[in-house]
mmCIF file of C-alpha atoms in Angstrom:
data_model
loop_
_atom_site.group_PDB
_atom_site.id
_atom_site.type_symbol
_atom_site.label_atom_id
_atom_site.label_comp_id
_atom_site.label_asym_id
_atom_site.label_seq_id
_atom_site.Cartn_x
_atom_site.Cartn_y
_atom_site.Cartn_z
ATOM 1 C CA UNK A 138 -111.959 191.906 -116.729
ATOM 2 C CA UNK A 139 -111.862 190.402 -120.197
ATOM 3 C CA UNK A 140 -110.989 192.830 -122.963
ATOM 4 C CA UNK A 141 -112.854 192.630 -126.285
ATOM 5 C CA UNK A 142 -109.493 193.031 -127.989
ATOM 6 C CA UNK A 143 -107.846 189.696 -128.671
ATOM 7 C CA UNK A 144 -104.262 188.763 -129.331
ATOM 8 C CA UNK A 145 -102.914 187.426 -132.591
ATOM 9 C CA UNK A 146 -103.543 183.835 -131.496
ATOM 10 C CA UNK A 147 -107.155 184.585 -130.579
ATOM 11 C CA UNK A 148 -106.681 184.318 -126.827
ATOM 12 C CA UNK A 149 -108.413 186.784 -124.516
ATOM 13 C CA UNK A 150 -106.418 189.441 -122.720
ATOM 14 C CA UNK A 151 -107.287 189.750 -119.047
ATOM 15 C CA UNK A 152 -106.964 193.014 -117.156
ATOM 16 C CA UNK A 153 -107.177 193.257 -113.390
ATOM 17 C CA UNK A 154 -110.300 195.039 -112.219
ATOM 18 C CA UNK A 155 -110.296 197.145 -109.097
ATOM 19 C CA UNK A 156 -111.123 194.625 -106.365
ATOM 20 C CA UNK A 157 -114.168 195.565 -104.356
ATOM 21 C CA UNK A 158 -114.519 194.663 -100.729
ATOM 22 C CA UNK A 159 -117.216 192.031 -100.389
ATOM 23 C CA UNK A 160 -120.301 193.410 -98.700
ATOM 24 C CA UNK A 161 -121.459 191.981 -95.408
ATOM 25 C CA UNK A 162 -124.352 190.382 -97.254
ATOM 26 C CA UNK A 163 -121.929 188.820 -99.735
ATOM 27 C CA UNK A 164 -119.746 187.491 -96.932
ATOM 28 C CA UNK A 165 -122.798 185.987 -95.258
ATOM 29 C CA UNK A 166 -123.828 184.294 -98.523
ATOM 30 C CA UNK A 167 -120.319 182.863 -98.830
ATOM 31 C CA UNK A 168 -120.478 181.518 -95.275
ATOM 32 C CA UNK A 169 -123.913 180.031 -95.915
ATOM 33 C CA UNK A 170 -122.627 178.390 -99.090
ATOM 34 C CA UNK A 171 -119.698 176.806 -97.222
ATOM 35 C CA UNK A 172 -122.047 175.549 -94.537
ATOM 36 C CA UNK A 173 -124.260 173.983 -97.201
ATOM 37 C CA UNK A 174 -121.282 172.253 -98.838
ATOM 38 C CA UNK A 175 -120.208 170.848 -95.474
ATOM 39 C CA UNK A 176 -123.718 169.758 -94.510
ATOM 40 C CA UNK A 177 -124.352 168.047 -97.854
ATOM 41 C CA UNK A 178 -120.966 166.277 -97.888
ATOM 42 C CA UNK A 179 -121.399 164.948 -94.349
ATOM 43 C CA UNK A 180 -124.871 163.691 -95.150
ATOM 44 C CA UNK A 181 -123.590 161.805 -98.203
ATOM 45 C CA UNK A 182 -121.051 159.812 -96.171
ATOM 46 C CA UNK A 183 -123.266 159.326 -93.098
ATOM 47 C CA UNK A 184 -124.265 155.821 -94.216
ATOM 48 C CA UNK A 185 -120.813 154.754 -95.410
ATOM 49 C CA UNK A 186 -117.613 153.500 -93.778
ATOM 50 C CA UNK A 187 -116.505 157.164 -93.624
ATOM 51 C CA UNK A 188 -119.317 158.295 -91.306
ATOM 52 C CA UNK A 189 -116.990 158.830 -88.324
ATOM 53 C CA UNK A 190 -114.348 160.742 -90.271
ATOM 54 C CA UNK A 191 -114.039 164.428 -89.311
ATOM 55 C CA UNK A 192 -114.638 166.296 -92.570
ATOM 56 C CA UNK A 193 -114.231 169.956 -93.550
ATOM 57 C CA UNK A 194 -115.132 171.356 -96.980
ATOM 58 C CA UNK A 195 -113.152 174.487 -97.811
ATOM 59 C CA UNK A 196 -113.904 177.188 -100.366
ATOM 60 C CA UNK A 197 -110.383 178.394 -101.281
ATOM 61 C CA UNK A 198 -109.717 182.070 -101.913
ATOM 62 C CA UNK A 199 -107.202 183.547 -104.359
ATOM 63 C CA UNK A 200 -104.720 186.435 -104.456
ATOM 64 C CA UNK A 201 -102.551 188.345 -106.918
ATOM 65 C CA UNK A 202 -99.938 185.571 -106.874
ATOM 66 C CA UNK A 203 -102.582 183.020 -107.903
ATOM 67 C CA UNK A 204 -103.651 185.238 -110.800
ATOM 68 C CA UNK A 205 -100.073 185.579 -111.999
ATOM 69 C CA UNK A 206 -99.541 181.817 -111.775
ATOM 70 C CA UNK A 207 -102.733 181.229 -113.750
ATOM 71 C CA UNK A 208 -101.618 183.682 -116.451
ATOM 72 C CA UNK A 209 -98.251 181.947 -116.687
ATOM 73 C CA UNK A 210 -99.613 178.383 -116.898
ATOM 74 C CA UNK A 211 -102.543 179.187 -119.187
ATOM 75 C CA UNK A 212 -100.547 181.092 -121.804
ATOM 76 C CA UNK A 213 -99.758 178.020 -123.914
ATOM 77 C CA UNK A 214 -102.881 176.044 -122.964
ATOM 78 C CA UNK A 215 -105.692 178.419 -123.919
ATOM 79 C CA UNK A 216 -104.971 178.454 -127.692
ATOM 80 C CA UNK A 217 -104.954 174.623 -127.726
ATOM 81 C CA UNK A 218 -108.209 174.468 -125.760
ATOM 82 C CA UNK A 219 -109.852 177.060 -128.012
ATOM 83 C CA UNK A 220 -108.902 175.058 -131.090
ATOM 84 C CA UNK A 221 -110.441 171.871 -129.659
ATOM 85 C CA UNK A 222 -113.564 173.831 -128.674
ATOM 86 C CA UNK A 223 -113.742 175.418 -132.145
ATOM 87 C CA UNK A 224 -113.944 171.949 -133.694
ATOM 88 C CA UNK A 225 -116.410 170.731 -131.072
ATOM 89 C CA UNK A 226 -118.937 173.587 -131.006
ATOM 90 C CA UNK A 227 -120.306 173.066 -134.569
ATOM 91 C CA UNK A 228 -121.193 169.492 -133.582
ATOM 92 C CA UNK A 229 -123.180 170.783 -130.623
ATOM 93 C CA UNK A 230 -125.284 172.981 -132.900
ATOM 94 C CA UNK A 231 -126.649 169.822 -134.530
ATOM 95 C CA UNK A 232 -127.303 167.981 -131.279
ATOM 96 C CA UNK A 233 -130.693 166.318 -131.593
ATOM 97 C CA UNK A 234 -133.557 167.280 -129.354
ATOM 98 C CA UNK A 235 -135.866 164.761 -127.712
ATOM 99 C CA UNK A 236 -138.817 167.167 -127.717
ATOM 100 C CA UNK A 237 -141.342 167.282 -130.569
ATOM 101 C CA UNK A 238 -143.493 170.240 -131.616
ATOM 102 C CA UNK A 239 -146.978 168.991 -132.469
ATOM 103 C CA UNK A 240 -149.480 170.177 -135.091
ATOM 104 C CA UNK A 241 -147.056 170.875 -137.940
ATOM 105 C CA UNK A 242 -147.803 170.826 -141.664
ATOM 106 C CA UNK A 243 -144.734 168.649 -142.185
ATOM 107 C CA UNK A 244 -142.295 166.755 -140.005
ATOM 108 C CA UNK A 245 -140.650 163.424 -139.189
ATOM 109 C CA UNK A 246 -143.349 161.960 -136.952
ATOM 110 C CA UNK A 247 -146.994 161.330 -137.963
ATOM 111 C CA UNK A 248 -149.569 162.169 -135.259
ATOM 112 C CA UNK A 249 -152.661 160.055 -135.998
ATOM 113 C CA UNK A 250 -154.764 161.753 -133.332
ATOM 114 C CA UNK A 251 -154.378 165.093 -135.141
ATOM 115 C CA UNK A 252 -156.243 163.866 -138.245
ATOM 116 C CA UNK A 253 -159.604 164.449 -136.520
ATOM 117 C CA UNK A 254 -159.063 168.205 -136.667
ATOM 118 C CA UNK A 255 -158.799 168.177 -140.517
ATOM 119 C CA UNK A 256 -156.456 171.162 -140.592
ATOM 120 C CA UNK A 257 -153.609 169.219 -142.294
ATOM 121 C CA UNK A 258 -151.349 169.684 -139.274
ATOM 122 C CA UNK A 259 -150.814 165.970 -138.903
ATOM 123 C CA UNK A 260 -147.085 165.915 -138.154
ATOM 124 C CA UNK A 261 -144.633 166.588 -135.353
ATOM 125 C CA UNK A 262 -141.021 167.622 -135.746
ATOM 126 C CA UNK A 263 -138.118 167.815 -133.371
ATOM 127 C CA UNK A 264 -137.466 171.153 -131.750
ATOM 128 C CA UNK A 265 -134.056 172.701 -132.391
ATOM 129 C CA UNK A 266 -131.652 172.368 -129.472
ATOM 130 C CA UNK A 267 -131.801 175.461 -127.316
ATOM 131 C CA UNK A 268 -130.072 174.255 -124.192
ATOM 132 C CA UNK A 269 -126.450 173.599 -123.347
ATOM 133 C CA UNK A 270 -124.957 170.128 -123.967
ATOM 134 C CA UNK A 271 -126.487 167.473 -121.726
ATOM 135 C CA UNK A 272 -123.167 166.762 -120.033
ATOM 136 C CA UNK A 273 -121.873 167.600 -116.580
ATOM 137 C CA UNK A 274 -118.234 167.092 -115.563
ATOM 138 C CA UNK A 275 -116.637 166.513 -112.182
ATOM 139 C CA UNK A 276 -112.847 166.673 -111.903
ATOM 140 C CA UNK A 277 -111.286 165.299 -108.729
ATOM 141 C CA UNK A 278 -107.654 166.146 -107.956
ATOM 142 C CA UNK A 279 -105.612 164.056 -105.521
ATOM 143 C CA UNK A 280 -103.730 166.530 -103.284
ATOM 144 C CA UNK A 281 -101.585 163.972 -101.473
ATOM 145 C CA UNK A 282 -98.005 164.827 -100.540
ATOM 146 C CA UNK A 283 -96.531 162.669 -103.312
ATOM 147 C CA UNK A 284 -98.025 165.010 -105.922
ATOM 148 C CA UNK A 285 -95.088 167.331 -105.219
ATOM 149 C CA UNK A 286 -92.725 164.924 -107.011
ATOM 150 C CA UNK A 287 -91.682 164.779 -110.673
ATOM 151 C CA UNK A 288 -93.727 167.773 -111.827
ATOM 152 C CA UNK A 289 -97.075 166.124 -111.072
ATOM 153 C CA UNK A 290 -98.541 169.129 -109.281
ATOM 154 C CA UNK A 291 -97.912 171.504 -112.180
ATOM 155 C CA UNK A 292 -99.270 168.883 -114.597
ATOM 156 C CA UNK A 293 -102.437 168.643 -112.528
ATOM 157 C CA UNK A 294 -102.827 172.424 -112.468
ATOM 158 C CA UNK A 295 -102.368 172.657 -116.227
ATOM 159 C CA UNK A 296 -104.957 169.908 -116.684
ATOM 160 C CA UNK A 297 -107.578 171.599 -114.509
ATOM 161 C CA UNK A 298 -107.032 174.909 -116.322
ATOM 162 C CA UNK A 299 -107.556 173.198 -119.676
ATOM 163 C CA UNK A 300 -110.679 171.337 -118.532
ATOM 164 C CA UNK A 301 -112.140 174.415 -116.835
ATOM 165 C CA UNK A 302 -111.625 176.698 -119.849
ATOM 166 C CA UNK A 303 -112.965 174.096 -122.282
ATOM 167 C CA UNK A 304 -116.108 173.629 -120.206
ATOM 168 C CA UNK A 305 -116.602 177.396 -120.035
ATOM 169 C CA UNK A 306 -116.331 177.697 -123.827
ATOM 170 C CA UNK A 307 -118.784 174.843 -124.400
ATOM 171 C CA UNK A 308 -121.163 175.862 -121.569
ATOM 172 C CA UNK A 309 -120.674 172.558 -119.729
ATOM 173 C CA UNK A 310 -121.413 172.600 -115.976
ATOM 174 C CA UNK A 311 -118.171 171.792 -114.170
ATOM 175 C CA UNK A 312 -117.124 171.075 -110.597
ATOM 176 C CA UNK A 313 -113.455 170.785 -109.650
ATOM 177 C CA UNK A 314 -112.634 169.530 -106.154
ATOM 178 C CA UNK A 315 -109.331 168.641 -104.555
ATOM 179 C CA UNK A 316 -108.904 166.502 -101.466
ATOM 180 C CA UNK A 317 -106.433 165.286 -98.893
ATOM 181 C CA UNK A 318 -106.601 163.359 -95.619
ATOM 182 C CA UNK A 319 -105.135 163.631 -92.115
ATOM 183 C CA UNK A 320 -104.427 167.355 -92.036
ATOM 184 C CA UNK A 321 -104.977 167.128 -88.273
ATOM 185 C CA UNK A 322 -106.841 165.072 -85.659
ATOM 186 C CA UNK A 323 -109.784 167.460 -85.970
ATOM 187 C CA UNK A 324 -109.652 167.448 -89.781
ATOM 188 C CA UNK A 325 -109.256 163.892 -91.011
ATOM 189 C CA UNK A 326 -110.651 164.657 -94.466
ATOM 190 C CA UNK A 327 -110.322 167.931 -96.354
ATOM 191 C CA UNK A 328 -112.272 168.820 -99.495
ATOM 192 C CA UNK A 329 -111.383 171.942 -101.497
ATOM 193 C CA UNK A 330 -114.308 173.176 -103.617
ATOM 194 C CA UNK A 331 -112.526 175.227 -106.291
ATOM 195 C CA UNK A 332 -115.401 175.435 -108.780
ATOM 196 C CA UNK A 333 -119.028 174.324 -108.659
ATOM 197 C CA UNK A 334 -121.955 174.866 -111.012
ATOM 198 C CA UNK A 335 -124.102 175.913 -108.046
ATOM 199 C CA UNK A 336 -121.969 179.014 -107.488
ATOM 200 C CA UNK A 337 -120.175 180.072 -110.637
ATOM 201 C CA UNK A 338 -117.615 182.856 -110.499
ATOM 202 C CA UNK A 339 -115.279 183.983 -113.266
ATOM 203 C CA UNK A 340 -112.520 184.205 -110.647
ATOM 204 C CA UNK A 341 -112.754 180.443 -110.004
ATOM 205 C CA UNK A 342 -109.966 180.006 -112.548
ATOM 206 C CA UNK A 343 -107.647 181.715 -110.055
ATOM 207 C CA UNK A 344 -108.872 179.573 -107.151
ATOM 208 C CA UNK A 345 -107.594 176.538 -109.069
ATOM 209 C CA UNK A 346 -104.040 177.703 -108.386
ATOM 210 C CA UNK A 347 -104.635 176.797 -104.736
ATOM 211 C CA UNK A 348 -104.162 173.109 -105.574
ATOM 212 C CA UNK A 349 -101.337 171.816 -103.370
ATOM 213 C CA UNK A 350 -99.454 168.667 -102.390
ATOM 214 C CA UNK A 351 -100.646 168.244 -98.810
ATOM 215 C CA UNK A 352 -100.938 164.968 -96.869
ATOM 216 C CA UNK A 353 -102.601 161.544 -97.295
ATOM 217 C CA UNK A 354 -105.523 160.560 -99.536
ATOM 218 C CA UNK A 355 -108.885 158.969 -98.737
ATOM 219 C CA UNK A 356 -110.022 158.460 -102.324
ATOM 220 C CA UNK A 357 -113.253 156.556 -101.738
ATOM 221 C CA UNK A 358 -114.693 159.331 -99.574
ATOM 222 C CA UNK A 359 -113.845 162.031 -102.138
ATOM 223 C CA UNK A 360 -115.313 159.974 -104.995
ATOM 224 C CA UNK A 361 -118.518 159.341 -103.043
ATOM 225 C CA UNK A 362 -119.061 163.027 -102.259
ATOM 226 C CA UNK A 363 -118.458 164.149 -105.844
ATOM 227 C CA UNK A 364 -120.375 161.288 -107.456
ATOM 228 C CA UNK A 365 -123.405 162.033 -105.308
ATOM 229 C CA UNK A 366 -123.371 165.684 -106.425
ATOM 230 C CA UNK A 367 -123.177 164.594 -110.055
ATOM 231 C CA UNK A 368 -125.945 162.016 -109.626
ATOM 232 C CA UNK A 369 -128.319 164.773 -108.552
ATOM 233 C CA UNK A 370 -127.691 166.885 -111.665
ATOM 234 C CA UNK A 371 -130.215 167.151 -114.498
ATOM 235 C CA UNK A 372 -127.752 166.327 -117.315
ATOM 236 C CA UNK A 373 -127.999 162.961 -119.051
ATOM 237 C CA UNK A 374 -124.247 162.271 -119.152
ATOM 238 C CA UNK A 375 -122.377 162.586 -115.857
ATOM 239 C CA UNK A 376 -118.599 162.237 -116.111
ATOM 240 C CA UNK A 377 -116.294 162.016 -113.079
ATOM 241 C CA UNK A 378 -112.543 162.111 -113.770
ATOM 242 C CA UNK A 379 -109.991 161.481 -111.029
ATOM 243 C CA UNK A 380 -106.400 162.722 -111.386
ATOM 244 C CA UNK A 381 -104.245 160.737 -108.997
ATOM 245 C CA UNK A 382 -100.641 159.645 -108.617
ATOM 246 C CA UNK A 383 -101.057 156.893 -106.045
ATOM 247 C CA UNK A 384 -103.202 154.325 -104.304
ATOM 248 C CA UNK A 385 -105.422 155.309 -101.366
ATOM 249 C CA UNK A 386 -103.745 155.620 -97.981
ATOM 250 C CA UNK A 387 -105.023 157.383 -94.874
ATOM 251 C CA UNK A 388 -104.991 156.880 -91.115
ATOM 252 C CA UNK A 389 -105.810 154.733 -89.278
ATOM 253 C CA UNK A 390 -106.283 151.763 -91.564
ATOM 254 C CA UNK A 391 -107.593 153.154 -94.844
ATOM 255 C CA UNK A 392 -105.133 151.382 -97.083
ATOM 256 C CA UNK A 393 -104.551 148.188 -99.045
ATOM 257 C CA UNK A 394 -107.471 145.885 -99.846
ATOM 258 C CA UNK A 395 -109.784 147.661 -97.407
ATOM 259 C CA UNK A 396 -109.464 150.985 -99.241
ATOM 260 C CA UNK A 397 -109.494 149.372 -102.678
ATOM 261 C CA UNK A 398 -112.712 147.513 -101.875
ATOM 262 C CA UNK A 399 -114.324 150.754 -100.677
ATOM 263 C CA UNK A 400 -113.410 152.532 -103.908
ATOM 264 C CA UNK A 401 -114.658 149.693 -106.096
ATOM 265 C CA UNK A 402 -117.947 149.505 -104.183
ATOM 266 C CA UNK A 403 -118.368 153.277 -104.532
ATOM 267 C CA UNK A 404 -117.719 153.123 -108.276
ATOM 268 C CA UNK A 405 -120.180 150.236 -108.725
ATOM 269 C CA UNK A 406 -122.858 151.974 -106.627
ATOM 270 C CA UNK A 407 -122.702 155.236 -108.530
ATOM 271 C CA UNK A 408 -122.334 153.671 -111.955
ATOM 272 C CA UNK A 409 -125.801 152.249 -111.299
ATOM 273 C CA UNK A 410 -126.884 155.859 -110.774
ATOM 274 C CA UNK A 411 -125.518 156.898 -114.155
ATOM 275 C CA UNK A 412 -122.019 158.141 -113.309
ATOM 276 C CA UNK A 413 -119.171 157.435 -115.738
ATOM 277 C CA UNK A 414 -115.794 157.156 -113.974
ATOM 278 C CA UNK A 415 -112.362 157.730 -115.513
ATOM 279 C CA UNK A 416 -109.004 157.630 -113.717
ATOM 280 C CA UNK A 417 -106.015 159.589 -115.049
ATOM 281 C CA UNK A 418 -103.008 157.885 -113.439
ATOM 282 C CA UNK A 419 -99.920 160.106 -113.336
ATOM 283 C CA UNK A 420 -97.696 158.377 -110.788
ATOM 284 C CA UNK A 421 -95.871 155.245 -109.753
ATOM 285 C CA UNK A 422 -98.976 153.318 -108.664
ATOM 286 C CA UNK A 423 -100.520 153.009 -112.129
ATOM 287 C CA UNK A 424 -100.944 149.243 -111.850
ATOM 288 C CA UNK A 425 -102.886 149.570 -108.595
ATOM 289 C CA UNK A 426 -105.050 152.392 -109.990
ATOM 290 C CA UNK A 427 -105.733 150.225 -113.046
ATOM 291 C CA UNK A 428 -106.722 147.357 -110.758
ATOM 292 C CA UNK A 429 -109.086 149.613 -108.796
ATOM 293 C CA UNK A 430 -110.840 151.243 -111.724
ATOM 294 C CA UNK A 431 -110.518 148.547 -114.392
ATOM 295 C CA UNK A 432 -109.094 148.835 -117.907
ATOM 296 C CA UNK A 433 -112.205 150.472 -119.358
ATOM 297 C CA UNK A 434 -111.963 153.388 -116.895
ATOM 298 C CA UNK A 435 -108.169 153.752 -116.814
ATOM 299 C CA UNK A 436 -106.057 156.418 -118.551
ATOM 300 C CA UNK A 437 -102.299 155.846 -118.395
ATOM 301 C CA UNK A 438 -100.714 159.297 -118.609
ATOM 302 C CA UNK A 439 -97.040 158.466 -119.132
ATOM 303 C CA UNK A 440 -96.164 161.861 -120.616
ATOM 304 C CA UNK A 441 -97.425 164.545 -118.240
ATOM 305 C CA UNK A 442 -97.271 167.249 -120.923
ATOM 306 C CA UNK A 443 -100.022 165.398 -122.798
ATOM 307 C CA UNK A 444 -102.439 165.430 -119.836
ATOM 308 C CA UNK A 445 -104.289 168.753 -120.469
ATOM 309 C CA UNK A 446 -105.115 168.206 -124.153
ATOM 310 C CA UNK A 447 -105.809 164.513 -123.590
ATOM 311 C CA UNK A 448 -108.440 165.187 -120.920
ATOM 312 C CA UNK A 449 -110.121 167.911 -122.980
ATOM 313 C CA UNK A 450 -110.363 165.633 -126.029
ATOM 314 C CA UNK A 451 -111.797 162.832 -123.895
ATOM 315 C CA UNK A 452 -114.473 165.169 -122.516
ATOM 316 C CA UNK A 453 -115.346 166.352 -126.023
ATOM 317 C CA UNK A 454 -116.137 162.749 -127.012
ATOM 318 C CA UNK A 455 -118.931 162.634 -124.434
ATOM 319 C CA UNK A 456 -120.736 165.633 -125.961
#
């Protein structure tokens, strides 16, 4: 529960509510939601090179340990995010609206067909913005085994916390998915749906602590699934950011030029559908990631401590 009392730095103080056992109806809704995620994801890849890959979409849970980890990692991040949001929100108040109110005594657009009524309401003016920013954000996190090295996993967690909290403050729809490949023969591709605008939950921030370094990575499949979700959203600007430390590699032969070509074809296909791709490279394969995404979509994150604030500022530029 969020207290109305705030600390000296303006950050909220969270207090643990008494957890309630989910009702049978709630559990059924959760199962139905997971089934929908799995069904939709499998349909998206059914006409791609990934159609034979055994896929499972998970909806991770959270526990007390996850909440404590979130509190620890977010302590320094939240004030920075709030400051960026504080500077961004006034700009959103002046966001222009595309809708015009007709039959006004004054305005910026003359309506010639209104002259016939002779009531002097010959103008139209833009309506004030009443909706949230026309931006939707997807954040994809590579959960390959190599993310365990050199502090990359903690950097990724700090980044997703920053992006999630910024989007909450600015009322931006956000989905954060992680993925890995080859967990088992029956689960060749794993997607972890931590947050999604279809099913918002204030406890999603704790689910984010479930991000792990797991196995291999089948990047093109993850990008396709997330890009397709974004393409179906109503927002005008659709931004998909991938945090990754290495080039794609999964069994049996998803590697090298074959995997790179798949990723590039996926990016090209969904850019035509209005998706903007960005790649935050945080590992040793930066040159390959640059080659895959291209200079205009590539973010070289040399200093991992800069990743959270850097991503938030980049998102704010698309508002």
